[in-house]
Short mmCIF file of C-alpha atoms in Angstrom, two decimals:
data_model
loop_
_atom_site.label_atom_id
_atom_site.label_comp_id
_atom_site.label_asym_id
_atom_site.label_seq_id
_atom_site.Cartn_x
_atom_site.Cartn_y
_atom_site.Cartn_z
CA UNK A 1 30.56 22.54 -36.83
CA UNK A 2 27.95 19.94 -36.22
CA UNK A 3 28.87 19.58 -32.49
CA UNK A 4 28.19 23.43 -32.16
CA UNK A 5 24.71 22.96 -33.61
CA UNK A 6 23.56 20.34 -30.94
CA UNK A 7 22.54 21.02 -27.58
CA UNK A 8 25.13 20.06 -24.77
CA UNK A 9 22.88 17.45 -23.54
CA UNK A 10 19.39 16.02 -24.56
CA UNK A 11 17.00 13.13 -23.86
CA UNK A 12 17.42 10.13 -26.04
CA UNK A 13 14.47 7.68 -27.18
CA UNK A 14 15.49 4.34 -28.89
CA UNK A 15 12.77 2.84 -30.94
CA UNK A 16 12.23 -0.91 -31.59
CA UNK A 17 13.59 -0.43 -35.19
CA UNK A 18 16.81 0.81 -33.87
CA UNK A 19 16.09 4.55 -34.80
CA UNK A 20 17.51 6.99 -32.13
CA UNK A 21 15.66 10.25 -31.53
CA UNK A 22 17.38 13.21 -29.52
CA UNK A 23 15.56 16.04 -27.99
CA UNK A 24 13.48 16.53 -24.86
CA UNK A 25 10.90 14.01 -23.46
CA UNK A 26 7.89 16.37 -22.72
CA UNK A 27 5.92 13.77 -21.06
CA UNK A 28 4.36 10.08 -21.19
CA UNK A 29 0.55 9.87 -20.93
CA UNK A 30 -2.05 7.20 -21.77
CA UNK A 31 0.51 5.06 -23.62
CA UNK A 32 1.96 7.92 -25.70
CA UNK A 33 5.48 9.68 -25.28
CA UNK A 34 5.47 13.25 -26.44
CA UNK A 35 9.04 14.37 -27.49
CA UNK A 36 10.33 17.61 -28.72
CA UNK A 37 12.95 16.54 -31.21
CA UNK A 38 16.19 18.43 -32.14
CA UNK A 39 15.38 18.13 -35.78
CA UNK A 40 12.01 19.76 -35.79
CA UNK A 41 10.18 22.59 -33.94
CA UNK A 42 7.05 20.48 -33.67
CA UNK A 43 6.36 17.81 -31.13
CA UNK A 44 6.00 14.20 -32.17
CA UNK A 45 4.06 11.42 -30.37
CA UNK A 46 5.31 7.72 -30.16
CA UNK A 47 3.50 4.82 -28.80
CA UNK A 48 5.22 3.17 -25.73
CA UNK A 49 4.77 -0.02 -27.58
CA UNK A 50 7.21 1.21 -30.39
CA UNK A 51 9.90 2.25 -27.89
CA UNK A 52 12.83 -0.10 -26.71
CA UNK A 53 14.26 2.22 -24.14
CA UNK A 54 15.04 5.87 -23.40
CA UNK A 55 17.26 8.09 -21.21
CA UNK A 56 16.84 11.62 -19.74
CA UNK A 57 19.57 14.06 -18.87
CA UNK A 58 17.86 15.42 -15.59
CA UNK A 59 15.60 13.66 -12.89
CA UNK A 60 12.01 12.97 -13.86
CA UNK A 61 9.05 11.33 -12.10
CA UNK A 62 7.74 8.04 -13.32
CA UNK A 63 4.58 6.12 -12.61
CA UNK A 64 4.26 2.41 -13.44
CA UNK A 65 1.16 0.47 -14.34
CA UNK A 66 1.00 -0.63 -10.76
CA UNK A 67 0.67 3.01 -9.43
CA UNK A 68 4.25 2.94 -8.13
CA UNK A 69 6.07 6.25 -8.59
CA UNK A 70 9.78 6.59 -8.89
CA UNK A 71 11.99 9.77 -9.30
CA UNK A 72 15.56 10.09 -10.80
CA UNK A 73 17.49 10.25 -13.91
CA UNK A 74 16.47 7.51 -16.50
CA UNK A 75 19.25 5.52 -18.05
CA UNK A 76 18.88 2.95 -20.89
CA UNK A 77 18.94 -0.58 -19.69
CA UNK A 78 19.12 -3.94 -21.55
CA UNK A 79 16.50 -4.60 -24.19
CA UNK A 80 13.02 -3.06 -23.26
CA UNK A 81 14.16 -1.84 -19.84
CA UNK A 82 15.40 1.26 -18.32
CA UNK A 83 17.21 2.15 -15.03
CA UNK A 84 16.26 4.97 -12.70
CA UNK A 85 18.96 6.48 -10.77
CA UNK A 86 17.92 8.23 -7.57
CA UNK A 87 20.17 9.77 -4.85
CA UNK A 88 17.61 8.25 -2.29
CA UNK A 89 16.75 4.80 -3.53
CA UNK A 90 19.79 3.87 -5.58
CA UNK A 91 19.29 2.12 -9.04
CA UNK A 92 15.67 0.85 -9.87
CA UNK A 93 14.93 -1.12 -12.93
CA UNK A 94 11.65 -1.11 -15.05
CA UNK A 95 10.27 -2.44 -18.16
CA UNK A 96 9.49 0.20 -20.77
CA UNK A 97 5.96 -1.15 -21.42
CA UNK A 98 5.26 -0.88 -17.87
CA UNK A 99 5.69 2.90 -17.53
CA UNK A 100 2.36 4.71 -17.80
CA UNK A 101 3.31 8.23 -16.87
CA UNK A 102 6.40 10.54 -17.04
CA UNK A 103 6.50 14.28 -15.93
CA UNK A 104 8.89 16.85 -14.52
CA UNK A 105 9.09 18.82 -11.53
CA UNK A 106 6.61 21.76 -11.79
CA UNK A 107 4.44 19.83 -14.25
CA UNK A 108 1.00 18.57 -13.48
CA UNK A 109 1.21 15.06 -11.89
CA UNK A 110 -1.27 12.19 -12.61
CA UNK A 111 -3.03 12.99 -9.41
CA UNK A 112 -3.36 16.62 -10.35
CA UNK A 113 -4.74 15.52 -13.83
CA UNK A 114 -7.21 13.23 -12.05
CA UNK A 115 -6.31 10.35 -14.38
CA UNK A 116 -8.88 7.72 -15.53
CA UNK A 117 -7.49 5.17 -13.05
CA UNK A 118 -8.12 7.55 -10.21
CA UNK A 119 -11.70 8.11 -11.12
CA UNK A 120 -14.41 5.50 -10.71
CA UNK A 121 -14.25 2.79 -13.29
CA UNK A 122 -14.73 -1.03 -13.91
CA UNK A 123 -11.90 -3.48 -14.23
CA UNK A 124 -12.63 -7.15 -15.35
CA UNK A 125 -10.10 -10.11 -15.46
CA UNK A 126 -10.23 -13.76 -15.64
CA UNK A 127 -7.54 -16.19 -14.52
CA UNK A 128 -6.54 -19.82 -15.35
CA UNK A 129 -3.69 -21.57 -13.46
CA UNK A 130 -2.42 -24.73 -11.57
CA UNK A 131 -2.34 -25.44 -7.74
CA UNK A 132 -0.23 -27.82 -5.68
CA UNK A 133 -2.34 -28.58 -2.53
CA UNK A 134 -0.95 -30.16 0.74
CA UNK A 135 -2.96 -31.10 3.92
CA UNK A 136 -6.17 -33.20 3.71
CA UNK A 137 -5.06 -34.36 0.13
CA UNK A 138 -1.88 -34.09 -1.83
CA UNK A 139 -3.15 -32.87 -5.26
CA UNK A 140 -2.12 -31.13 -8.38
CA UNK A 141 -5.11 -29.25 -9.58
CA UNK A 142 -6.52 -26.55 -11.69
CA UNK A 143 -8.02 -23.12 -10.94
CA UNK A 144 -10.18 -20.82 -13.03
CA UNK A 145 -11.61 -17.54 -11.74
CA UNK A 146 -13.28 -14.16 -12.79
CA UNK A 147 -12.80 -10.83 -10.99
CA UNK A 148 -14.75 -7.62 -11.45
CA UNK A 149 -13.45 -4.68 -9.60
CA UNK A 150 -14.97 -1.07 -9.38
CA UNK A 151 -12.21 1.36 -8.38
CA UNK A 152 -12.79 4.93 -7.09
CA UNK A 153 -10.55 7.59 -5.81
CA UNK A 154 -10.84 6.34 -2.21
CA UNK A 155 -12.68 3.09 -2.26
CA UNK A 156 -12.71 -0.27 -4.14
CA UNK A 157 -15.20 -3.00 -4.50
CA UNK A 158 -14.01 -6.54 -5.71
CA UNK A 159 -16.29 -9.20 -6.61
CA UNK A 160 -14.69 -12.58 -7.30
CA UNK A 161 -15.26 -16.14 -8.01
CA UNK A 162 -13.00 -19.21 -8.49
CA UNK A 163 -13.19 -22.94 -8.88
CA UNK A 164 -10.44 -25.55 -8.02
CA UNK A 165 -10.99 -29.05 -9.25
CA UNK A 166 -8.76 -32.10 -9.79
CA UNK A 167 -9.19 -35.82 -9.86
CA UNK A 168 -7.08 -38.78 -9.07
CA UNK A 169 -8.04 -42.32 -10.40
CA UNK A 170 -11.45 -40.87 -11.24
CA UNK A 171 -11.87 -39.59 -7.54
CA UNK A 172 -12.04 -35.88 -6.78
CA UNK A 173 -8.87 -34.91 -4.75
CA UNK A 174 -9.84 -31.23 -4.98
CA UNK A 175 -13.33 -29.73 -5.51
CA UNK A 176 -14.28 -26.30 -4.06
CA UNK A 177 -16.03 -23.22 -5.25
CA UNK A 178 -15.58 -19.57 -3.77
CA UNK A 179 -17.70 -16.44 -4.59
CA UNK A 180 -17.73 -13.26 -2.72
CA UNK A 181 -16.87 -9.58 -2.39
CA UNK A 182 -14.49 -7.39 -0.72
CA UNK A 183 -15.16 -3.64 -0.08
CA UNK A 184 -12.81 -0.94 1.58
CA UNK A 185 -13.10 2.76 1.91
CA UNK A 186 -10.04 4.90 2.68
CA UNK A 187 -11.72 8.32 2.38
CA UNK A 188 -10.76 9.28 5.83
CA UNK A 189 -7.31 7.80 6.01
CA UNK A 190 -5.50 6.78 8.13
CA UNK A 191 -8.78 5.46 9.32
CA UNK A 192 -10.55 3.09 6.92
CA UNK A 193 -13.61 0.75 6.99
CA UNK A 194 -14.18 -2.57 5.13
CA UNK A 195 -16.74 -5.32 4.67
CA UNK A 196 -16.41 -8.60 2.96
CA UNK A 197 -17.94 -11.99 2.37
CA UNK A 198 -16.78 -15.33 1.04
CA UNK A 199 -19.19 -18.24 0.28
CA UNK A 200 -19.18 -21.53 -1.36
CA UNK A 201 -18.55 -25.30 -0.84
CA UNK A 202 -15.58 -27.60 -0.48
CA UNK A 203 -16.36 -31.22 -0.99
CA UNK A 204 -13.00 -32.54 0.19
CA UNK A 205 -13.47 -30.80 3.53
CA UNK A 206 -17.09 -32.23 3.43
CA UNK A 207 -18.64 -28.82 3.62
CA UNK A 208 -21.81 -28.43 1.69
CA UNK A 209 -21.97 -24.65 2.24
CA UNK A 210 -19.59 -22.27 4.03
CA UNK A 211 -20.05 -18.55 4.59
CA UNK A 212 -17.96 -15.89 6.40
CA UNK A 213 -19.07 -12.19 6.31
CA UNK A 214 -17.27 -9.52 8.14
CA UNK A 215 -17.31 -5.92 8.89
CA UNK A 216 -14.85 -3.71 10.66
CA UNK A 217 -12.54 -0.64 10.91
CA UNK A 218 -8.80 -0.45 9.90
CA UNK A 219 -5.94 1.89 10.30
CA UNK A 220 -3.38 2.77 7.67
CA UNK A 221 0.06 2.35 9.42
CA UNK A 222 2.02 3.12 6.32
CA UNK A 223 1.46 4.80 3.02
CA UNK A 224 3.92 6.00 0.41
CA UNK A 225 4.38 5.84 -3.30
CA UNK A 226 5.44 2.10 -3.18
CA UNK A 227 4.08 0.59 0.00
CA UNK A 228 0.77 0.42 2.00
CA UNK A 229 0.23 -1.41 5.32
CA UNK A 230 -3.40 -1.59 6.94
CA UNK A 231 -4.24 -3.23 10.12
CA UNK A 232 -7.96 -4.46 10.56
CA UNK A 233 -10.20 -5.16 13.52
CA UNK A 234 -13.86 -6.14 13.17
CA UNK A 235 -16.51 -8.61 13.81
CA UNK A 236 -17.65 -11.57 11.55
CA UNK A 237 -20.20 -14.36 11.32
CA UNK A 238 -19.03 -17.83 10.35
CA UNK A 239 -21.30 -20.66 9.09
CA UNK A 240 -20.03 -24.17 7.92
CA UNK A 241 -22.55 -26.79 7.04
CA UNK A 242 -21.04 -30.36 7.03
CA UNK A 243 -21.99 -33.53 5.39
CA UNK A 244 -23.85 -36.06 7.57
CA UNK A 245 -20.84 -38.32 7.64
CA UNK A 246 -18.40 -35.60 8.40
CA UNK A 247 -18.39 -36.54 12.27
CA UNK A 248 -18.65 -32.89 13.26
CA UNK A 249 -21.42 -30.57 14.07
CA UNK A 250 -22.24 -27.59 11.88
CA UNK A 251 -20.60 -24.29 12.84
CA UNK A 252 -22.74 -21.20 13.30
CA UNK A 253 -21.07 -18.48 15.39
CA UNK A 254 -20.08 -14.90 15.82
CA UNK A 255 -16.47 -14.08 15.75
CA UNK A 256 -13.92 -11.44 16.00
CA UNK A 257 -11.58 -10.62 13.12
CA UNK A 258 -7.92 -9.35 13.49
CA UNK A 259 -5.73 -8.97 10.33
CA UNK A 260 -3.44 -6.88 8.28
CA UNK A 261 -3.04 -6.24 4.64
CA UNK A 262 0.25 -5.15 2.86
CA UNK A 263 0.94 -4.26 -0.66
CA UNK A 264 4.33 -3.35 -2.16
CA UNK A 265 4.28 -1.83 -5.54
CA UNK A 266 7.34 -2.56 -7.68
CA UNK A 267 8.34 -1.35 -11.17
CA UNK A 268 7.31 -4.59 -12.69
CA UNK A 269 4.42 -5.60 -10.50
CA UNK A 270 3.32 -6.01 -6.81
CA UNK A 271 3.63 -8.20 -3.81
CA UNK A 272 0.47 -8.50 -1.84
CA UNK A 273 0.04 -10.16 1.58
CA UNK A 274 -3.25 -10.69 3.57
CA UNK A 275 -3.55 -12.27 7.15
CA UNK A 276 -6.77 -12.80 9.10
CA UNK A 277 -7.27 -14.48 12.41
CA UNK A 278 -11.00 -15.04 13.31
CA UNK A 279 -11.81 -16.58 16.88
CA UNK A 280 -15.24 -17.39 17.88
CA UNK A 281 -16.74 -15.28 20.66
CA UNK A 282 -18.10 -18.07 22.63
CA UNK A 283 -15.18 -20.55 22.60
CA UNK A 284 -12.05 -18.65 21.00
CA UNK A 285 -9.55 -21.35 21.99
CA UNK A 286 -11.32 -24.28 20.58
CA UNK A 287 -13.11 -22.44 17.55
CA UNK A 288 -11.08 -20.23 15.26
CA UNK A 289 -9.79 -19.84 11.74
CA UNK A 290 -6.53 -18.47 10.27
CA UNK A 291 -5.97 -17.55 6.74
CA UNK A 292 -2.97 -16.26 4.95
CA UNK A 293 -1.98 -15.45 1.38
CA UNK A 294 1.00 -13.79 -0.24
CA UNK A 295 1.56 -13.45 -3.90
CA UNK A 296 3.70 -11.89 -6.66
CA UNK A 297 1.88 -10.27 -9.62
CA UNK A 298 4.20 -9.43 -12.51
CA UNK A 299 2.59 -7.34 -15.38
CA UNK A 300 3.19 -7.91 -19.17
CA UNK A 301 1.96 -6.33 -22.27
CA UNK A 302 0.74 -2.94 -21.11
CA UNK A 303 -1.16 -4.40 -18.05
CA UNK A 304 -3.27 -6.77 -20.15
CA UNK A 305 -1.63 -9.96 -18.97
CA UNK A 306 0.02 -10.80 -15.63
CA UNK A 307 1.55 -13.80 -13.92
CA UNK A 308 0.62 -14.40 -10.29
CA UNK A 309 2.42 -16.62 -8.19
CA UNK A 310 1.63 -17.23 -4.47
CA UNK A 311 1.01 -19.29 -1.41
CA UNK A 312 -2.08 -19.58 0.62
CA UNK A 313 -2.66 -21.22 4.05
CA UNK A 314 -5.92 -21.98 5.71
CA UNK A 315 -6.07 -23.31 9.33
CA UNK A 316 -9.52 -24.37 10.71
CA UNK A 317 -9.60 -25.68 14.29
CA UNK A 318 -12.91 -27.64 13.34
CA UNK A 319 -12.70 -29.98 10.53
CA UNK A 320 -14.31 -33.35 9.40
CA UNK A 321 -13.02 -36.58 10.90
CA UNK A 322 -10.08 -37.62 9.03
CA UNK A 323 -9.12 -34.21 7.63
CA UNK A 324 -6.18 -31.91 8.49
CA UNK A 325 -6.43 -28.59 10.08
CA UNK A 326 -4.05 -26.83 7.90
CA UNK A 327 -4.23 -26.88 4.11
CA UNK A 328 -1.60 -25.00 1.88
CA UNK A 329 -1.86 -24.04 -1.73
CA UNK A 330 0.94 -23.08 -4.03
CA UNK A 331 -0.22 -21.70 -7.30
CA UNK A 332 0.73 -20.12 -10.47
CA UNK A 333 -1.93 -18.27 -12.47
CA UNK A 334 -2.28 -16.28 -15.71
CA UNK A 335 -4.30 -13.13 -15.31
CA UNK A 336 -5.87 -11.78 -18.48
CA UNK A 337 -7.34 -8.03 -18.01
CA UNK A 338 -10.60 -7.51 -20.05
CA UNK A 339 -10.97 -3.97 -21.30
#
């Protein structure tokens, strides 16, 4: 008799206290899950922070904090995780706290509703981490930074600053400071344009001041729900002022800039790669600079805290006497998002 009163199938929501709610998950929005339970004619709202995992009896759409979108039938995973079964992409795993939106076919998507993260807004974060640097010096150093990002529907302005410092036997083995900004606009995608600047000093490289400012166009080669790949071509002005005992002349030159940016959005975070080759226009074979960075950023606590692990390389064809051309840094950082 009881079996006859229950629907043949239903979604299930398991709470952190062990409670199980059966019914239909209407949607997830703004950190709240709306459920139409079997025991009531009224919908109930549950905070995602109170949910361990959940399951659906039919395919749905999920959007993560990273903006990655997945579709498929949701199955409960281990602890606070779920598995997404898709006939096109197999099984994907995601943490329940990392899910920001759920909707069904025919329902309005986050893009349709023009959610807050697609409208212009500011995001602030600070970072603290550790670096291992090889090249001119072998050092284990600390890094502290602050970012302010203004995000629009098609453009993004990032202003950043960070300091790296370390001492070995009361002598600085790492001492550099960066401050700058990056702007890109993809309103006319696949064509986009960008402008960026990076300024500061590097005591170990014997640079009292350095500045690289560039402007150019890009082309979006690939864009889907989980992957974006852009190529860039532009011009730049590079300036490097060295200390008197550096044994090298200051650099002041116009340069070309060739590079690419790739972002892969995962259920639990993202992988970002940036590469830039900047040869001087006057003597490109003898005066050029190459920079590369790849990092994995995993998100925790509803996008408030993240762990960023990466590697960066800088190759400068002109360096102070006794310094290495290539410097490599491996780092681990905690990122705290300020709301």
